[in-house]
XYZ file of C-alpha atoms in Angstrom:
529
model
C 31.633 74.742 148.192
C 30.829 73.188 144.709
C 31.955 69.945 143.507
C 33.939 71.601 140.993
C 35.649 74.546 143.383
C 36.434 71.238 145.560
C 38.082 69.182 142.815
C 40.176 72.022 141.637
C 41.529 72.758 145.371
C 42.280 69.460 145.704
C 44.034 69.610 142.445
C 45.744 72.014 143.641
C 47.127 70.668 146.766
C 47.830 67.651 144.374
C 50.363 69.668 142.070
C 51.696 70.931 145.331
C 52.304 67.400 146.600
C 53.958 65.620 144.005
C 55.521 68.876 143.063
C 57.433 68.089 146.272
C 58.039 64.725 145.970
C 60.341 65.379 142.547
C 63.579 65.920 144.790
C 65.153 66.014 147.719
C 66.192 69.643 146.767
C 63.151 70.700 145.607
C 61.279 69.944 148.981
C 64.529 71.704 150.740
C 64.006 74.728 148.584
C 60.314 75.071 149.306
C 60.300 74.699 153.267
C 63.401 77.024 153.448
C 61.749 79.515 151.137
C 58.537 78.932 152.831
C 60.622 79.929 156.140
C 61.439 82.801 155.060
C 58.397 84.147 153.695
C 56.642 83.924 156.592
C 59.405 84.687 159.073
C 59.735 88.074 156.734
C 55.993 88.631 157.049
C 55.820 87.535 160.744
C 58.512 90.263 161.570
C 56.080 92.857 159.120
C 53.219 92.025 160.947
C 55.420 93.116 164.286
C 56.247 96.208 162.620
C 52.936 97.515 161.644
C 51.591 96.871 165.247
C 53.991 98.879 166.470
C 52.868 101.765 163.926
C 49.698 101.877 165.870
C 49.100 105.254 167.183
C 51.442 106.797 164.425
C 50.451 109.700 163.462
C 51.467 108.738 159.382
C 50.058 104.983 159.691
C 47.400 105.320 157.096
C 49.742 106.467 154.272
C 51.869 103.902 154.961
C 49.414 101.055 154.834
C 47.497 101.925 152.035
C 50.539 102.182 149.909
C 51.618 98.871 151.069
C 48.460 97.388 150.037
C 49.175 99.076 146.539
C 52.573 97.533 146.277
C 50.730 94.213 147.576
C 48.687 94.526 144.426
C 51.326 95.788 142.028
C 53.313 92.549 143.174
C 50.358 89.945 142.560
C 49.699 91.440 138.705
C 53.411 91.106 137.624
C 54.091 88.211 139.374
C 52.620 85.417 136.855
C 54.637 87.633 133.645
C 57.985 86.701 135.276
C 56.952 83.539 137.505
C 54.773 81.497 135.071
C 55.868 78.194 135.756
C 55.698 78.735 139.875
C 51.798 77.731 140.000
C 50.529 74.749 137.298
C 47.018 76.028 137.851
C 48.106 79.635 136.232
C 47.439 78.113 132.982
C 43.698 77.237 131.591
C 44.983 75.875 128.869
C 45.443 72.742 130.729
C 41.623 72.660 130.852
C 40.061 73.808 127.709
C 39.382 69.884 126.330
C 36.829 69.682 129.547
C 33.349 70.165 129.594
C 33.420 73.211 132.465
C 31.911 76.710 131.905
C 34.115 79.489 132.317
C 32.384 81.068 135.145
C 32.028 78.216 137.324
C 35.813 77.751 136.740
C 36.665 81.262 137.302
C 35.549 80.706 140.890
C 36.808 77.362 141.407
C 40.399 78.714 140.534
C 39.634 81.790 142.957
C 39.736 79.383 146.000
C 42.424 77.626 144.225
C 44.740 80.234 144.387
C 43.778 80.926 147.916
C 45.917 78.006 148.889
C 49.901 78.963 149.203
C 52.591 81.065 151.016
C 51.389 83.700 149.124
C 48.572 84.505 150.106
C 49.109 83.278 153.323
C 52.136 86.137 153.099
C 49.323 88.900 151.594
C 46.657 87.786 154.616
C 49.527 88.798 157.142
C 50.341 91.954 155.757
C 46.597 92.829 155.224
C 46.241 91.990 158.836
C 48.737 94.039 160.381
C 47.570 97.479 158.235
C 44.060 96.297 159.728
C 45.463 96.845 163.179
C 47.617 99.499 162.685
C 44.766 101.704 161.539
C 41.462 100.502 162.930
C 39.827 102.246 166.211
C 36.657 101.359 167.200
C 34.157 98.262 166.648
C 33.125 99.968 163.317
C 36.325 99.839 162.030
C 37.266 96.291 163.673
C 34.431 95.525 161.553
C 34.995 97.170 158.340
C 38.666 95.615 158.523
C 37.945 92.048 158.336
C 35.713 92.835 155.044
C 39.078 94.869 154.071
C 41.198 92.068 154.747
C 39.052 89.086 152.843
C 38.241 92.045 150.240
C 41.700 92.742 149.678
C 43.139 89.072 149.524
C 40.667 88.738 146.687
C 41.376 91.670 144.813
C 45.396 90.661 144.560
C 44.558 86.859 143.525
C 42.266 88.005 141.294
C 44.505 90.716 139.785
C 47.167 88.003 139.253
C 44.717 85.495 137.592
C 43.385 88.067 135.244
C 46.633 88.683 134.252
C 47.967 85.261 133.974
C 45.174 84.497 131.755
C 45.060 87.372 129.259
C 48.652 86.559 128.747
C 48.332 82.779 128.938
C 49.784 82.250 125.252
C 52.824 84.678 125.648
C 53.796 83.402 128.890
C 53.749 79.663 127.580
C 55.840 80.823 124.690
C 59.237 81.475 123.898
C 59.344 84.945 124.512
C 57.541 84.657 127.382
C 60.553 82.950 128.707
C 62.586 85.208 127.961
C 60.146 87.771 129.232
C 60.772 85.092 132.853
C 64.374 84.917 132.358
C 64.775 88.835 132.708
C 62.508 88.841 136.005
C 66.448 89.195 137.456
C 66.526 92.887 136.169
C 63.365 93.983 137.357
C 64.534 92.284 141.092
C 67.639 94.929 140.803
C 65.885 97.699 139.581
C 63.174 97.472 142.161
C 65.330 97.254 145.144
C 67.624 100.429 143.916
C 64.544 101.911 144.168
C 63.193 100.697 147.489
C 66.887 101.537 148.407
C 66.839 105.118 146.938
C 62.909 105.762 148.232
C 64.195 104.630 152.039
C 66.937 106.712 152.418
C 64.460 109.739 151.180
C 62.369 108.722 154.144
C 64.281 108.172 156.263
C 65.924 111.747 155.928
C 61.994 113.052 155.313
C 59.652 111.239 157.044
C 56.731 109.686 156.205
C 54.992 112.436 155.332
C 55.559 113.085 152.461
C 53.844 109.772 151.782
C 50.268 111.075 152.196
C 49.466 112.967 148.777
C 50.407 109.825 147.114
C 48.114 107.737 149.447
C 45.234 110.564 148.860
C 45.041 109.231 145.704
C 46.026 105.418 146.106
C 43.485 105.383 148.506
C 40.980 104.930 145.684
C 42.215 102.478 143.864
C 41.620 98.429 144.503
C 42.813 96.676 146.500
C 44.373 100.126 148.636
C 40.847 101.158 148.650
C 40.241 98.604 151.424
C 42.488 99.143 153.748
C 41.888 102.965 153.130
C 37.672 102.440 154.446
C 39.313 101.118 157.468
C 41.021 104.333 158.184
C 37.827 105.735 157.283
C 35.805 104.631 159.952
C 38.143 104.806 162.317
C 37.938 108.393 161.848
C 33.722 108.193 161.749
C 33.668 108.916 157.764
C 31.506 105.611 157.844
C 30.020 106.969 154.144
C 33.552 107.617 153.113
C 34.372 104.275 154.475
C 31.428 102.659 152.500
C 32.417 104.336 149.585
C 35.884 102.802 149.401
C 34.607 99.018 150.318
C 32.491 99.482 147.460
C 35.166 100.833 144.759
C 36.942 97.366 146.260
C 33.975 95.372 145.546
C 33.688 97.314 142.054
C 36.823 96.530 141.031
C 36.927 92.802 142.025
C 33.551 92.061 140.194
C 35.933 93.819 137.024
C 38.210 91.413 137.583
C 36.452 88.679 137.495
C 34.484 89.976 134.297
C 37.935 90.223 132.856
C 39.175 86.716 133.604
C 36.090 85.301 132.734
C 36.323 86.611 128.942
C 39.886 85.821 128.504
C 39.002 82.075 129.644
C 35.793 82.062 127.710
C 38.321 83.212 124.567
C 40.741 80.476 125.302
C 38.593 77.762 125.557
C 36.900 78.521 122.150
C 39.569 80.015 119.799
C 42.699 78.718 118.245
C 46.001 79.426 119.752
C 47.881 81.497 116.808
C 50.789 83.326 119.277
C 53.560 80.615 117.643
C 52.168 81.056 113.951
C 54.717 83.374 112.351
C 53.022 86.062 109.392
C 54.883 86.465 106.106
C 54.810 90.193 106.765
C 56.768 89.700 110.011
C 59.294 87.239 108.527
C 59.854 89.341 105.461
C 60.331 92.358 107.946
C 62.825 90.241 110.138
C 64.548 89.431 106.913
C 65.046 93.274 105.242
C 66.211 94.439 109.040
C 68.853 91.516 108.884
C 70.139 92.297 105.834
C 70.537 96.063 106.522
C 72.375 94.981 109.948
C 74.309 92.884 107.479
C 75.534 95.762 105.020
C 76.781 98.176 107.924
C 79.403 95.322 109.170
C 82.675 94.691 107.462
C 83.193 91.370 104.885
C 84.406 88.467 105.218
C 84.474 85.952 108.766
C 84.703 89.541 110.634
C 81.227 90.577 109.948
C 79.650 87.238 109.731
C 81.157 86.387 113.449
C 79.817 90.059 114.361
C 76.226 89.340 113.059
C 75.951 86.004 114.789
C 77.247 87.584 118.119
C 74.406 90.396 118.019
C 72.067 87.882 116.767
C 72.561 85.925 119.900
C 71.907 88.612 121.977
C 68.419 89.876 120.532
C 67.351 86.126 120.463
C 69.206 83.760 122.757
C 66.882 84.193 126.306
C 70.309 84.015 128.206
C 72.279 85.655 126.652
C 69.609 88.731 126.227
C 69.123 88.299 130.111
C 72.783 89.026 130.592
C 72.960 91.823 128.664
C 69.689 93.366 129.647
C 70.981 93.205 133.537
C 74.208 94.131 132.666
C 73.368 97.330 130.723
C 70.628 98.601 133.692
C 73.286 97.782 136.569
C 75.888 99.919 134.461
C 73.363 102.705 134.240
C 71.850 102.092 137.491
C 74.895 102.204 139.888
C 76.360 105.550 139.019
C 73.089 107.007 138.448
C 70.964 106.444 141.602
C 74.275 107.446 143.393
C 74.291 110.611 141.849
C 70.998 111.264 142.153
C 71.149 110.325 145.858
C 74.416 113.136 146.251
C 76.880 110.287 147.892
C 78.241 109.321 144.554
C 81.270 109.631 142.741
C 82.228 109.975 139.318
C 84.395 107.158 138.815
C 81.208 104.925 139.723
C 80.595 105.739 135.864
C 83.115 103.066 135.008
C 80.542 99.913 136.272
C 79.235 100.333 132.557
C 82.285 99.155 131.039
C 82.886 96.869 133.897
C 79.669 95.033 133.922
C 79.490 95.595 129.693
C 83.352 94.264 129.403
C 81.943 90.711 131.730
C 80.042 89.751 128.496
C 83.219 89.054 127.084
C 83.783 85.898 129.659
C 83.219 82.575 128.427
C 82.360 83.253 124.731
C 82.295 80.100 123.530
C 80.342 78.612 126.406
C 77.320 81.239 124.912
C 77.514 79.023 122.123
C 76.537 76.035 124.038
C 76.961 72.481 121.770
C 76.331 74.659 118.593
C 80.020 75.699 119.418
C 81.140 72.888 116.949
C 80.194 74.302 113.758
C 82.145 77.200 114.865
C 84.694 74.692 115.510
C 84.859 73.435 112.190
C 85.777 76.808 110.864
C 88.942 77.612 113.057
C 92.043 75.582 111.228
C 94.685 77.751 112.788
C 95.653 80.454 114.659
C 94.912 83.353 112.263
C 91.117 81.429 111.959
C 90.967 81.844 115.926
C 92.383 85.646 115.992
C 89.896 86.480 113.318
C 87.436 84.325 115.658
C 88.434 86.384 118.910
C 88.361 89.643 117.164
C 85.063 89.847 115.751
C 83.401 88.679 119.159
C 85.621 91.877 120.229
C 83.767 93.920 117.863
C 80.404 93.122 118.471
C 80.873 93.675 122.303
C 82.639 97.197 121.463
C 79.405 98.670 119.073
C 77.540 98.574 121.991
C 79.590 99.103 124.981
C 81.757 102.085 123.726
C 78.353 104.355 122.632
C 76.650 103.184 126.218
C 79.951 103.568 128.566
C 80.282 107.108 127.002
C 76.333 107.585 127.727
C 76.609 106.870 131.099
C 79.685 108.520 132.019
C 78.196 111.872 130.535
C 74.655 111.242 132.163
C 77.071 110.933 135.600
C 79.342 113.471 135.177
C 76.044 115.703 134.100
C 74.128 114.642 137.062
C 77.093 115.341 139.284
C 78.189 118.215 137.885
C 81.666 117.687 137.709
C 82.664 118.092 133.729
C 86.752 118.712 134.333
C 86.896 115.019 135.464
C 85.410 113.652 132.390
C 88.144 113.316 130.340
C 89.875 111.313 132.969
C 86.651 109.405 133.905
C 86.109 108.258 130.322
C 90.173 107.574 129.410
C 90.007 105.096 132.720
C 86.808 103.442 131.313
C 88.244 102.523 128.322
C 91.523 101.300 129.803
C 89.088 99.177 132.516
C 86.583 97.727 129.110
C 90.664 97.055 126.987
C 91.247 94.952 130.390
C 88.160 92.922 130.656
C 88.574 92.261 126.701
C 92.155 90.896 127.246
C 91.210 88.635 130.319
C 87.999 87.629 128.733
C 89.495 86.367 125.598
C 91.820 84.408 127.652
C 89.900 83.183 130.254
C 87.262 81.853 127.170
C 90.024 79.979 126.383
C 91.569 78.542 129.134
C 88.422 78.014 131.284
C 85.433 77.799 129.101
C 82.077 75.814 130.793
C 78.712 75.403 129.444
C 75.446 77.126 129.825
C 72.196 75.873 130.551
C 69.576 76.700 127.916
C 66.554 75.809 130.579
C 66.120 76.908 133.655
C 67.510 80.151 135.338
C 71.268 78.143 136.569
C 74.027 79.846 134.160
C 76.700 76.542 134.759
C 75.811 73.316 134.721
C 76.481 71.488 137.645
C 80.052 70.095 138.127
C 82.158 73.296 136.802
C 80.973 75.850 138.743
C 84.909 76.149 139.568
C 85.670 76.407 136.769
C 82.839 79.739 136.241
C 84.257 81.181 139.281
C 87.670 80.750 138.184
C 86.583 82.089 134.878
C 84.869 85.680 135.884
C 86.388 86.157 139.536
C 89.600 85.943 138.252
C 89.617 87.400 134.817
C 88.070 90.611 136.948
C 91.015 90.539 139.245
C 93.872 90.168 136.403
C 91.683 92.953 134.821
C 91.888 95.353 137.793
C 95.962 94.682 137.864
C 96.163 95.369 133.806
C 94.407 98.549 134.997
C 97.000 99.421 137.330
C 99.223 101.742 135.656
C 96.193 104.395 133.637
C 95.016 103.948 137.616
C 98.606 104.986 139.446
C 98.863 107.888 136.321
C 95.320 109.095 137.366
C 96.047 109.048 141.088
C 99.585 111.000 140.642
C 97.540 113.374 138.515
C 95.171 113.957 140.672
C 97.838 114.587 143.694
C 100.012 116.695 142.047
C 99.805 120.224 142.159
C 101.149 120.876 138.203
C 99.037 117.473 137.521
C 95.445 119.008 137.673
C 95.652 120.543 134.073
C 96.837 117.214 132.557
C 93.881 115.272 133.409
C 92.739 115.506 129.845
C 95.932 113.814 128.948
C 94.024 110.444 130.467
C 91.338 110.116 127.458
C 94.061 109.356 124.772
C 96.066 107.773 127.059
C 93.416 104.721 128.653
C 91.875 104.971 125.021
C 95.411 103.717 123.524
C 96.238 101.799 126.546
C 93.124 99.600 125.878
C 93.621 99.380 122.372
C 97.105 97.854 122.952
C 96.385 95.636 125.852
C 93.372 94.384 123.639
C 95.098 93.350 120.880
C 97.709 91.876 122.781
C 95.490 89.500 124.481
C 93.703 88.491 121.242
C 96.819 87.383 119.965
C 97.830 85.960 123.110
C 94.488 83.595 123.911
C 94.226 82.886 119.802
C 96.641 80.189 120.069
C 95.482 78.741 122.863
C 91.978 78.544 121.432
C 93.581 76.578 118.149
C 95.478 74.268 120.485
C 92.343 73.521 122.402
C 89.806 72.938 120.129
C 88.562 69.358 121.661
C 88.329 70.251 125.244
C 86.641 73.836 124.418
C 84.022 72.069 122.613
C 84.095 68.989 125.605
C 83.357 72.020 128.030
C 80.781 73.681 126.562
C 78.659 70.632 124.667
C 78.220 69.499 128.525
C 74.333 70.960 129.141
């Protein structure tokens, strides 16, 4: 080991250590998560053992070693700030060469759960497919092989976007690492109940081809020999080899580049301002005058540029689509699972003000009276309802398209609009009465000490929403039960349609005074983070 590979691994272990010493909670966090990680990859290792024998093993384990890989290169995009030593920019005003330092950081990044997690893995696909002392063989070069390939994968990454991930909307890019987290396991969901049903396979096309590619390719030679393809097996170990020595390459130019050129990812061009300028003003003309459409422009504004706010959008819109959709897809849905898209949609309406965070005040100092907060309320209300109406009507078509079932979506859509006229009621009420503040840093969305007061806020807006809902719901039930009540259905479009309308308004007018009244403590609440 070189002096320099030995400084950086004891930097790293460094970072790690006083990492841990910050907090009490911090250390908590890391053993229990540490736990975990290993318990979950103890229990895969177990599970791969006992695939020894089957007569699908090698499918299985190659993909996993492909989903090993695919986890290592988007890791750093959502997770920059988990490992310090991600970053060379913390060492371009030293005197080291960039391929020295590539390798230092290579044994670097050998130190932590995860690879300690990937090693386990690797091992138990080893076992699960290797027969014979060739193959024993070739499977400890697969496992080192393939340990390497991942880390280096996620470095090479990390470092061509070093400057995006280190700016602002690279936080934002880390902030929405929630939505990728529910659309993966929808589709580990969807993809185990298909093999479970199927069998595994229908895995091995796909692994024909994985097979090839780094770091599958190693676990694939195993297989290889243990079938006495030892060229075959050769073969792979060297596409393995091929494409770590690419990595490498790659992460050695984009280090070479950041140590000797400028960072210009914050420096803003005229043509892009100008261009963020024109499309502002044309959002500008399509919204109505006066406090209306300037309280509509700074509510969509917020959510193309405020990192939380975007995140909760973002998650909210691909749950909406995602819930009725996969169900369909999977045949053990039903239609009325197209209402989650004004459900989860209408949520953005909670805790308005709290979005605002201490910039609430110069809101504040517009709002003399109860017409000023009505006006206020309102135009929040429209901003949420150009996107949510278009996208709840998307998805309940896409559902009722998928599922076949077109006489139901009249009633379907009528009993999403009633459900999004319920969530704007409560919302605008609950903003009022139990506003808290949001964090701008970090991923928390209350700061501590009124986490009540967020539960109390959603949880129970939601359930005064579901009883506003009540009657459109006993009117579609009766409907639905009656024998002369089938060819009314329709009848429920207009009817939740109106029914939301009304309740709407009411509760605008209803939480408006309260928001006049309570000026002080609304801005008290949400000035807290």
């Amino acid at each position: 080991m070189t002096p320099l590979t030995s400084t950086v691994v004891r930097l790293k272990l460094s970072l790690l250590r006083g990492g841990l010493r910050q907090s009490g909670g911090r250390r908590a966090a890391y053993v229990v998560s540490a736990v975990f990680a290993l318990l979950f990859a103890a229990l895969q290792l177990l599970g791969l053992i006992a695939l020894r024998g089957h007569a699908h093993a090698d499918s299985l384990v190659v993909l996993l070693a492909m989903v090993l890989g695919l986890g290592w290169a988007v890791m750093p995009l959502f997770f920059p700030g988990g490992d310090e030593t991600l970053d060379p920019t913390r060492l371009v005003m030293l005197p080291l060469r960039p391929r020295p330092l590539v390798w230092a950081l290579l044994a670097a990044s050998l130190v932590g759960i995860g690879p300690l997690f990937t090693t386990l893995l690797l091992v138990g696909s080893v076992i699960a497919v290797a027969h014979g002392a060739v193959a024993w063989v070739v499977g400890v070069l697969a496992v080192v092989l393939g340990l390497l390939v991942c880390v280096a994968l996620a470095r090479a990454v990390a470092a061509a976007n070093v400057r995006l991930l280190t700016s602002r909307r690279g936080r934002d890019l880390a902030v929405l690492s929630g939505l990728v987290v529910a659309v993966g396991v929808q589709v580990v969901n969807f993809g185990a109940q298909r093999l479970g049903s199927s069998g595994l396979g229908q895995l091995t096309p796909v692994a024909d081809v994985v097979r090839w590619l780094p770091p599958a390719s190693a676990v694939g030679a195993v297989d290889s020999a243990s079938e006495g393809s030892y060229g075959l097996a050769a073969a792979q170990l060297a596409v393995g080899a091929v494409g770590l020595a690419l990595l490498v390459a790659v992460w050695s130019r984009s280090l070479t580049r950041l140590m000797t050129s400028p960072d210009g990812s914050t420096l803003r061009s005229f043509e892009g301002g100008a261009r963020e300028r024109r499309s502002a003003a044309g959002l500008a003309r399509l919204l109505p005058g006066g406090r209306t459409g300037t309280v509509m422009d700074r509510s969509l504004r917020y959510v193309w540029r405020d990192p939380k706010t975007k995140a909760a959008w973002v998650t909210s819109l691909a749950i909406g689509l995602i819930v009725p959709v996969f169900n369909a897809v999977q045949g053990t849905g039903s239609i009325y699972f197209a209402c989650f898209a004004a459900g989860m949609l209408g949520i953005q309406m909670y805790n308005q003000f709290g979005q605002d965070t201490s910039a609430f005040w110069l809101v504040a100092m517009t709002i003399s009276s109860t017409r000023d907060a009505y006006v206020e309320l309102r135009a929040r209300a429209f901003a949420l309802l150009v996107i949510t109406l278009p996208y709840a009507t998307l998805v309940t078509v896409v559902t009722t398209a998928l599922l076949g079932d077109w006489p139901k979506l009249p009633e379907v859509l009528g009993l999403s609009l009633a459900l999004l006229g319920a969530m704007l009621t409560t919302g605008a009420w609950t903003s009022a009465r139990f506003p808290y503040s949001i964090p701008q840093e970090g991923h928390k969305n209350v700061v501590p000490g009124q986490t009540g007061l967020a539960w109390i806020s959603i949880f129970g807006g939601m359930v005064s929403a579901a009883l506003l809902c009540a009657p459109v719901i006993a009117v579609t039930i009766w409907l639905n039960v009656s024998a002369e009540g089938a060819a009314w259905t329709w009848v429920l479009l207009p009817l939740g349609a109106l029914y939301g309308t009304a309740i709407t308004a009411a509760g605008l007018r209803l939480a408006a005074p309260r928001v006049a009244a309570r000026l002080p403590e609304i801005l008290t609440a949400v000035s807290r983070g």
